[in-house]
Amino acid sequence: GQSLEQPSEVTAVEGAIVQINCTYQTSGFYGLSWYQQHDGGAPTFLSYNALDGLEETGRFSSFLSRSDSYGYLLLQELQMKDSASYFCAVIDAGKSTFGDGTTLTVKP
Amino acid sequence: GAVVSQHPSWVICKSGTSVKIECRSLDFQATTMFWYRQFPKQSLMLMATSNEGSKATYEQGVEKDKFLINHASLTLSTLTVTSAHPEDSSFYICSAREASGITYEQYFGPGTRLTVT
């Protein structure tokens, strides 16, 4: 089966940098994705890593270490609108298994 | 591009009735669509994977006779909750993967909030 762990809550201030970690134990692995979900809304795709290393997309970056079964999402220059839930998801056998999500609260 | 719509966005039904939720990929062809259920403050739980023209593959613990999935075309999948009960009240979200996509990116619909009274 698949098992993913990420912190349940993170709090940071505007302008800061925050890192949300995700560790996984899976029977198979193709890649790791990150999604953002605002309250009452649908998840939106943020990033995808299939290979080790850092992927950067604007203020968001995602890192993967396959040997450590570990990844993280890095959010820079935090803005109030970044307050949301963030999910890591392992992709295997054509489908995604989601972690329980990390609620990020950005304070002024 | 890559827009997925769901209809209805919310629905209230009485216990024992059936509800159909539609998921459409508006500007791309989706060979695979996924149906998730999400309870408040919880993760997305995959219910089933549907491929166009074939039977859906249900996750362990999901009753296939209760949650009927049909993927009749490359742009439409439907989920029917049959004989709904209050415990079926949840946020149902579909997602679609592009047929020509080279990544495993999924595009999510806006979700359907089902309340069974």
PDB file of C-alpha atoms in Angstrom:
ATOM      1  CA  GLY A   1       0.000   0.000   0.000  1.00  0.00           C
ATOM      2  CA  GLN A   2       0.837   3.655   0.029  1.00  0.00           C
ATOM      3  CA  SER A   3       1.563   5.782   3.079  1.00  0.00           C
ATOM      4  CA  LEU A   4       2.421   9.487   3.074  1.00  0.00           C
ATOM      5  CA  GLU A   5       3.294  11.736   5.989  1.00  0.00           C
ATOM      6  CA  GLN A   6       3.238  15.490   6.070  1.00  0.00           C
ATOM      7  CA  PRO A   7       2.812  17.955   8.917  1.00  0.00           C
ATOM      8  CA  SER A   8      -0.791  18.755   9.717  1.00  0.00           C
ATOM      9  CA  GLU A   9      -0.271  22.497  10.246  1.00  0.00           C
ATOM     10  CA  VAL A  10       2.310  25.151   9.510  1.00  0.00           C
ATOM     11  CA  THR A  11       2.171  28.851  10.373  1.00  0.00           C
ATOM     12  CA  ALA A  12       4.369  31.576   8.919  1.00  0.00           C
ATOM     13  CA  VAL A  13       4.335  35.326   8.384  1.00  0.00           C
ATOM     14  CA  GLU A  14       3.967  37.256   5.176  1.00  0.00           C
ATOM     15  CA  GLY A  15       7.186  37.507   3.217  1.00  0.00           C
ATOM     16  CA  ALA A  16       8.744  34.490   4.895  1.00  0.00           C
ATOM     17  CA  ILE A  17       9.821  31.167   3.440  1.00  0.00           C
ATOM     18  CA  VAL A  18       8.179  27.912   4.472  1.00  0.00           C
ATOM     19  CA  GLN A  19       9.007  24.307   3.695  1.00  0.00           C
ATOM     20  CA  ILE A  20       6.416  21.524   3.811  1.00  0.00           C
ATOM     21  CA  ASN A  21       7.920  18.067   4.001  1.00  0.00           C
ATOM     22  CA  CYS A  22       6.483  14.821   2.727  1.00  0.00           C
ATOM     23  CA  THR A  23       7.806  11.347   3.358  1.00  0.00           C
ATOM     24  CA  TYR A  24       6.299   8.319   1.709  1.00  0.00           C
ATOM     25  CA  GLN A  25       6.312   4.568   1.824  1.00  0.00           C
ATOM     26  CA  THR A  26       4.975   3.029  -1.334  1.00  0.00           C
ATOM     27  CA  SER A  27       5.008  -0.276  -3.095  1.00  0.00           C
ATOM     28  CA  GLY A  28       5.648   1.500  -6.377  1.00  0.00           C
ATOM     29  CA  PHE A  29       6.664   5.013  -7.289  1.00  0.00           C
ATOM     30  CA  TYR A  30       6.556   7.050 -10.454  1.00  0.00           C
ATOM     31  CA  GLY A  31       6.638  10.595  -9.137  1.00  0.00           C
ATOM     32  CA  LEU A  32       5.561  13.070  -6.473  1.00  0.00           C
ATOM     33  CA  SER A  33       3.080  15.868  -7.040  1.00  0.00           C
ATOM     34  CA  TRP A  34       1.982  18.813  -4.953  1.00  0.00           C
ATOM     35  CA  TYR A  35      -1.460  20.387  -4.925  1.00  0.00           C
ATOM     36  CA  GLN A  36      -2.940  23.469  -3.300  1.00  0.00           C
ATOM     37  CA  GLN A  37      -6.516  23.559  -2.076  1.00  0.00           C
ATOM     38  CA  HIS A  38      -8.311  26.572  -0.682  1.00  0.00           C
ATOM     39  CA  ASP A  39     -11.260  26.066   1.651  1.00  0.00           C
ATOM     40  CA  GLY A  40     -14.263  24.816  -0.286  1.00  0.00           C
ATOM     41  CA  GLY A  41     -12.359  24.685  -3.552  1.00  0.00           C
ATOM     42  CA  ALA A  42     -10.834  22.045  -5.747  1.00  0.00           C
ATOM     43  CA  PRO A  43      -7.157  21.095  -5.659  1.00  0.00           C
ATOM     44  CA  THR A  44      -4.935  22.865  -8.139  1.00  0.00           C
ATOM     45  CA  PHE A  45      -1.733  21.384  -9.456  1.00  0.00           C
ATOM     46  CA  LEU A  46       1.479  23.036  -8.265  1.00  0.00           C
ATOM     47  CA  SER A  47       4.392  20.829  -9.250  1.00  0.00           C
ATOM     48  CA  TYR A  48       5.592  17.376 -10.162  1.00  0.00           C
ATOM     49  CA  ASN A  49       8.932  15.617  -9.570  1.00  0.00           C
ATOM     50  CA  ALA A  50       9.846  12.317 -11.148  1.00  0.00           C
ATOM     51  CA  LEU A  51      13.589  12.683 -10.783  1.00  0.00           C
ATOM     52  CA  ASP A  52      15.778  13.732  -7.878  1.00  0.00           C
ATOM     53  CA  GLY A  53      16.379  17.409  -7.529  1.00  0.00           C
ATOM     54  CA  LEU A  54      14.683  20.748  -7.350  1.00  0.00           C
ATOM     55  CA  GLU A  55      11.964  22.031  -9.657  1.00  0.00           C
ATOM     56  CA  GLU A  56      11.253  25.752  -9.511  1.00  0.00           C
ATOM     57  CA  THR A  57       8.074  27.466 -10.617  1.00  0.00           C
ATOM     58  CA  GLY A  58       7.952  31.088  -9.594  1.00  0.00           C
ATOM     59  CA  ARG A  59       7.659  31.410  -5.830  1.00  0.00           C
ATOM     60  CA  PHE A  60       7.130  27.679  -5.422  1.00  0.00           C
ATOM     61  CA  SER A  61       9.802  24.994  -5.632  1.00  0.00           C
ATOM     62  CA  SER A  62       9.577  21.269  -5.080  1.00  0.00           C
ATOM     63  CA  PHE A  63      12.325  18.840  -4.246  1.00  0.00           C
ATOM     64  CA  LEU A  64      12.540  15.072  -4.448  1.00  0.00           C
ATOM     65  CA  SER A  65      14.984  12.507  -3.137  1.00  0.00           C
ATOM     66  CA  ARG A  66      13.933   9.074  -4.312  1.00  0.00           C
ATOM     67  CA  SER A  67      16.585   7.312  -2.254  1.00  0.00           C
ATOM     68  CA  ASP A  68      15.233   8.928   0.913  1.00  0.00           C
ATOM     69  CA  SER A  69      11.564   8.626  -0.103  1.00  0.00           C
ATOM     70  CA  TYR A  70      11.284  12.293   0.733  1.00  0.00           C
ATOM     71  CA  GLY A  71      10.194  15.473  -0.885  1.00  0.00           C
ATOM     72  CA  TYR A  72       9.298  18.989   0.058  1.00  0.00           C
ATOM     73  CA  LEU A  73       7.452  22.010  -1.208  1.00  0.00           C
ATOM     74  CA  LEU A  74       9.145  25.356  -0.662  1.00  0.00           C
ATOM     75  CA  LEU A  75       7.082  28.514  -0.721  1.00  0.00           C
ATOM     76  CA  GLN A  76       8.935  31.811  -0.858  1.00  0.00           C
ATOM     77  CA  GLU A  77       7.818  35.388  -0.334  1.00  0.00           C
ATOM     78  CA  LEU A  78       4.680  34.179   1.356  1.00  0.00           C
ATOM     79  CA  GLN A  79       1.480  36.065   0.678  1.00  0.00           C
ATOM     80  CA  MET A  80      -1.813  35.987   2.562  1.00  0.00           C
ATOM     81  CA  LYS A  81      -3.436  34.232  -0.385  1.00  0.00           C
ATOM     82  CA  ASP A  82      -1.059  31.295   0.125  1.00  0.00           C
ATOM     83  CA  SER A  83      -3.083  30.300   3.204  1.00  0.00           C
ATOM     84  CA  ALA A  84      -4.510  26.966   2.091  1.00  0.00           C
ATOM     85  CA  SER A  85      -4.068  23.221   2.408  1.00  0.00           C
ATOM     86  CA  TYR A  86      -1.173  21.628   0.570  1.00  0.00           C
ATOM     87  CA  PHE A  87      -1.183  17.971  -0.399  1.00  0.00           C
ATOM     88  CA  CYS A  88       1.634  15.797  -1.594  1.00  0.00           C
ATOM     89  CA  ALA A  89       0.607  12.885  -3.782  1.00  0.00           C
ATOM     90  CA  VAL A  90       2.495   9.818  -4.894  1.00  0.00           C
ATOM     91  CA  ILE A  91       1.856   8.686  -8.419  1.00  0.00           C
ATOM     92  CA  ASP A  92       2.008   4.992  -9.148  1.00  0.00           C
ATOM     93  CA  ALA A  93       0.237   2.640 -11.493  1.00  0.00           C
ATOM     94  CA  GLY A  94      -1.442   5.556 -13.182  1.00  0.00           C
ATOM     95  CA  LYS A  95      -3.142   6.967 -10.114  1.00  0.00           C
ATOM     96  CA  SER A  96      -2.372   9.345  -7.264  1.00  0.00           C
ATOM     97  CA  THR A  97      -2.500   8.691  -3.540  1.00  0.00           C
ATOM     98  CA  PHE A  98      -2.756  11.850  -1.484  1.00  0.00           C
ATOM     99  CA  GLY A  99      -1.274  12.682   1.889  1.00  0.00           C
ATOM    100  CA  ASP A 100      -3.502  14.059   4.628  1.00  0.00           C
ATOM    101  CA  GLY A 101      -2.578  17.624   3.774  1.00  0.00           C
ATOM    102  CA  THR A 102      -0.803  20.483   5.531  1.00  0.00           C
ATOM    103  CA  THR A 103      -2.795  23.542   6.495  1.00  0.00           C
ATOM    104  CA  LEU A 104      -0.660  26.625   5.958  1.00  0.00           C
ATOM    105  CA  THR A 105      -1.686  29.783   7.749  1.00  0.00           C
ATOM    106  CA  VAL A 106       0.039  32.972   6.676  1.00  0.00           C
ATOM    107  CA  LYS A 107      -0.129  35.809   9.211  1.00  0.00           C
ATOM    108  CA  PRO A 108       0.468  39.487   8.572  1.00  0.00           C
TER     109      PRO A 108
ATOM    110  CA  GLY B   1      -6.709  25.199 -21.258  1.00  0.00           C
ATOM    111  CA  ALA B   2      -7.262  21.956 -19.322  1.00  0.00           C
ATOM    112  CA  VAL B   3     -10.556  22.843 -17.708  1.00  0.00           C
ATOM    113  CA  VAL B   4     -12.737  20.299 -15.955  1.00  0.00           C
ATOM    114  CA  SER B   5     -16.306  21.086 -14.993  1.00  0.00           C
ATOM    115  CA  GLN B   6     -18.650  19.354 -12.610  1.00  0.00           C
ATOM    116  CA  HIS B   7     -22.381  19.549 -12.354  1.00  0.00           C
ATOM    117  CA  PRO B   8     -24.099  20.186 -10.070  1.00  0.00           C
ATOM    118  CA  SER B   9     -21.838  22.192  -7.763  1.00  0.00           C
ATOM    119  CA  TRP B  10     -24.028  21.312  -4.821  1.00  0.00           C
ATOM    120  CA  VAL B  11     -27.044  19.108  -4.275  1.00  0.00           C
ATOM    121  CA  ILE B  12     -29.339  18.273  -1.383  1.00  0.00           C
ATOM    122  CA  CYS B  13     -31.302  15.057  -1.602  1.00  0.00           C
ATOM    123  CA  LYS B  14     -33.443  12.917   0.624  1.00  0.00           C
ATOM    124  CA  SER B  15     -32.235   9.653   2.052  1.00  0.00           C
ATOM    125  CA  GLY B  16     -32.956   6.758  -0.290  1.00  0.00           C
ATOM    126  CA  THR B  17     -32.842   8.752  -3.503  1.00  0.00           C
ATOM    127  CA  SER B  18     -30.145   8.670  -6.179  1.00  0.00           C
ATOM    128  CA  VAL B  19     -27.966  11.525  -7.339  1.00  0.00           C
ATOM    129  CA  LYS B  20     -25.969  11.813 -10.549  1.00  0.00           C
ATOM    130  CA  ILE B  21     -22.858  13.970 -10.778  1.00  0.00           C
ATOM    131  CA  GLU B  22     -21.327  14.838 -14.137  1.00  0.00           C
ATOM    132  CA  CYS B  23     -17.675  15.501 -14.830  1.00  0.00           C
ATOM    133  CA  ARG B  24     -16.623  16.981 -18.158  1.00  0.00           C
ATOM    134  CA  SER B  25     -13.277  17.848 -19.659  1.00  0.00           C
ATOM    135  CA  LEU B  26     -14.059  20.991 -21.605  1.00  0.00           C
ATOM    136  CA  ASP B  27     -11.064  21.524 -23.826  1.00  0.00           C
ATOM    137  CA  PHE B  28      -9.192  18.246 -23.904  1.00  0.00           C
ATOM    138  CA  GLN B  29      -9.798  14.544 -24.257  1.00  0.00           C
ATOM    139  CA  ALA B  30      -9.521  12.562 -21.067  1.00  0.00           C
ATOM    140  CA  THR B  31      -8.925   8.863 -21.416  1.00  0.00           C
ATOM    141  CA  THR B  32      -8.831   8.526 -17.648  1.00  0.00           C
ATOM    142  CA  MET B  33     -10.970  10.190 -15.025  1.00  0.00           C
ATOM    143  CA  PHE B  34     -10.768   9.791 -11.286  1.00  0.00           C
ATOM    144  CA  TRP B  35     -13.447  10.199  -8.639  1.00  0.00           C
ATOM    145  CA  TYR B  36     -12.500  11.313  -5.139  1.00  0.00           C
ATOM    146  CA  ARG B  37     -14.414  11.889  -1.946  1.00  0.00           C
ATOM    147  CA  GLN B  38     -13.262  14.381   0.627  1.00  0.00           C
ATOM    148  CA  PHE B  39     -14.669  14.832   4.118  1.00  0.00           C
ATOM    149  CA  PRO B  40     -14.102  18.162   5.901  1.00  0.00           C
ATOM    150  CA  LYS B  41     -10.494  18.802   6.865  1.00  0.00           C
ATOM    151  CA  GLN B  42      -9.452  15.443   5.434  1.00  0.00           C
ATOM    152  CA  SER B  43      -7.540  14.191   2.457  1.00  0.00           C
ATOM    153  CA  LEU B  44      -8.847  13.224  -0.933  1.00  0.00           C
ATOM    154  CA  MET B  45      -9.747   9.562  -0.980  1.00  0.00           C
ATOM    155  CA  LEU B  46      -9.716   7.932  -4.386  1.00  0.00           C
ATOM    156  CA  MET B  47     -12.951   6.075  -5.000  1.00  0.00           C
ATOM    157  CA  ALA B  48     -12.467   4.807  -8.510  1.00  0.00           C
ATOM    158  CA  THR B  49     -10.618   5.194 -11.765  1.00  0.00           C
ATOM    159  CA  SER B  50     -12.581   5.194 -14.966  1.00  0.00           C
ATOM    160  CA  ASN B  51     -11.271   4.701 -18.458  1.00  0.00           C
ATOM    161  CA  GLU B  52     -13.313   5.631 -21.484  1.00  0.00           C
ATOM    162  CA  GLY B  53     -15.271   2.693 -22.796  1.00  0.00           C
ATOM    163  CA  SER B  54     -14.424   0.271 -20.026  1.00  0.00           C
ATOM    164  CA  LYS B  55     -15.580  -0.572 -16.536  1.00  0.00           C
ATOM    165  CA  ALA B  56     -14.345   1.526 -13.675  1.00  0.00           C
ATOM    166  CA  THR B  57     -11.769   0.200 -11.254  1.00  0.00           C
ATOM    167  CA  TYR B  58     -12.903   0.722  -7.682  1.00  0.00           C
ATOM    168  CA  GLU B  59     -10.659   1.150  -4.670  1.00  0.00           C
ATOM    169  CA  GLN B  60     -10.885  -1.301  -1.832  1.00  0.00           C
ATOM    170  CA  GLY B  61     -13.862  -0.618   0.391  1.00  0.00           C
ATOM    171  CA  VAL B  62     -15.849   1.349  -2.193  1.00  0.00           C
ATOM    172  CA  GLU B  63     -19.158  -0.285  -3.086  1.00  0.00           C
ATOM    173  CA  LYS B  64     -19.411  -0.483  -6.847  1.00  0.00           C
ATOM    174  CA  ASP B  65     -23.152  -1.099  -6.713  1.00  0.00           C
ATOM    175  CA  LYS B  66     -23.672   2.041  -4.672  1.00  0.00           C
ATOM    176  CA  PHE B  67     -21.365   4.343  -6.587  1.00  0.00           C
ATOM    177  CA  LEU B  68     -22.032   3.755 -10.256  1.00  0.00           C
ATOM    178  CA  ILE B  69     -19.483   5.211 -12.619  1.00  0.00           C
ATOM    179  CA  ASN B  70     -19.889   5.577 -16.356  1.00  0.00           C
ATOM    180  CA  HIS B  71     -17.271   6.968 -18.710  1.00  0.00           C
ATOM    181  CA  ALA B  72     -19.129   6.961 -21.988  1.00  0.00           C
ATOM    182  CA  SER B  73     -16.974   9.396 -23.924  1.00  0.00           C
ATOM    183  CA  LEU B  74     -13.564  11.026 -23.853  1.00  0.00           C
ATOM    184  CA  THR B  75     -15.039  14.138 -22.271  1.00  0.00           C
ATOM    185  CA  LEU B  76     -17.692  12.856 -19.875  1.00  0.00           C
ATOM    186  CA  SER B  77     -17.794  10.672 -16.802  1.00  0.00           C
ATOM    187  CA  THR B  78     -20.691  10.362 -14.392  1.00  0.00           C
ATOM    188  CA  LEU B  79     -20.927   9.213 -10.799  1.00  0.00           C
ATOM    189  CA  THR B  80     -24.312   8.104  -9.513  1.00  0.00           C
ATOM    190  CA  VAL B  81     -24.773   7.736  -5.787  1.00  0.00           C
ATOM    191  CA  THR B  82     -27.608   5.253  -5.449  1.00  0.00           C
ATOM    192  CA  SER B  83     -29.881   5.004  -2.430  1.00  0.00           C
ATOM    193  CA  ALA B  84     -28.018   7.832  -0.748  1.00  0.00           C
ATOM    194  CA  HIS B  85     -27.753   7.969   3.028  1.00  0.00           C
ATOM    195  CA  PRO B  86     -26.630  10.790   5.318  1.00  0.00           C
ATOM    196  CA  GLU B  87     -23.190   9.194   5.680  1.00  0.00           C
ATOM    197  CA  ASP B  88     -22.716   9.695   1.934  1.00  0.00           C
ATOM    198  CA  SER B  89     -22.764  13.447   2.482  1.00  0.00           C
ATOM    199  CA  SER B  90     -19.382  14.652   1.318  1.00  0.00           C
ATOM    200  CA  PHE B  91     -17.471  16.687  -1.238  1.00  0.00           C
ATOM    201  CA  TYR B  92     -17.095  14.674  -4.439  1.00  0.00           C
ATOM    202  CA  ILE B  93     -14.339  15.760  -6.800  1.00  0.00           C
ATOM    203  CA  CYS B  94     -13.455  14.408 -10.201  1.00  0.00           C
ATOM    204  CA  SER B  95     -10.202  14.823 -12.034  1.00  0.00           C
ATOM    205  CA  ALA B  96      -9.088  14.042 -15.533  1.00  0.00           C
ATOM    206  CA  ARG B  97      -5.845  13.144 -17.157  1.00  0.00           C
ATOM    207  CA  GLU B  98      -5.199  14.325 -20.680  1.00  0.00           C
ATOM    208  CA  ALA B  99      -5.016  11.608 -23.296  1.00  0.00           C
ATOM    209  CA  SER B 100      -1.935  13.124 -24.887  1.00  0.00           C
ATOM    210  CA  GLY B 101      -0.396  14.245 -21.625  1.00  0.00           C
ATOM    211  CA  ILE B 102       3.230  13.383 -21.009  1.00  0.00           C
ATOM    212  CA  THR B 103       3.068  13.935 -17.290  1.00  0.00           C
ATOM    213  CA  TYR B 104       0.820  12.617 -14.608  1.00  0.00           C
ATOM    214  CA  GLU B 105      -0.766  15.967 -14.007  1.00  0.00           C
ATOM    215  CA  GLN B 106      -4.415  15.735 -13.113  1.00  0.00           C
ATOM    216  CA  TYR B 107      -6.902  18.504 -13.675  1.00  0.00           C
ATOM    217  CA  PHE B 108      -9.538  18.723 -10.991  1.00  0.00           C
ATOM    218  CA  GLY B 109     -13.134  19.772 -11.304  1.00  0.00           C
ATOM    219  CA  PRO B 110     -14.585  22.299  -8.850  1.00  0.00           C
ATOM    220  CA  GLY B 111     -16.273  19.568  -6.814  1.00  0.00           C
ATOM    221  CA  THR B 112     -19.843  18.718  -5.903  1.00  0.00           C
ATOM    222  CA  ARG B 113     -21.051  19.088  -2.346  1.00  0.00           C
ATOM    223  CA  LEU B 114     -23.638  16.430  -1.598  1.00  0.00           C
ATOM    224  CA  THR B 115     -25.882  16.686   1.441  1.00  0.00           C
ATOM    225  CA  VAL B 116     -28.225  13.816   2.172  1.00  0.00           C
ATOM    226  CA  THR B 117     -31.026  14.609   4.609  1.00  0.00           C
TER     227      THR B 117
END
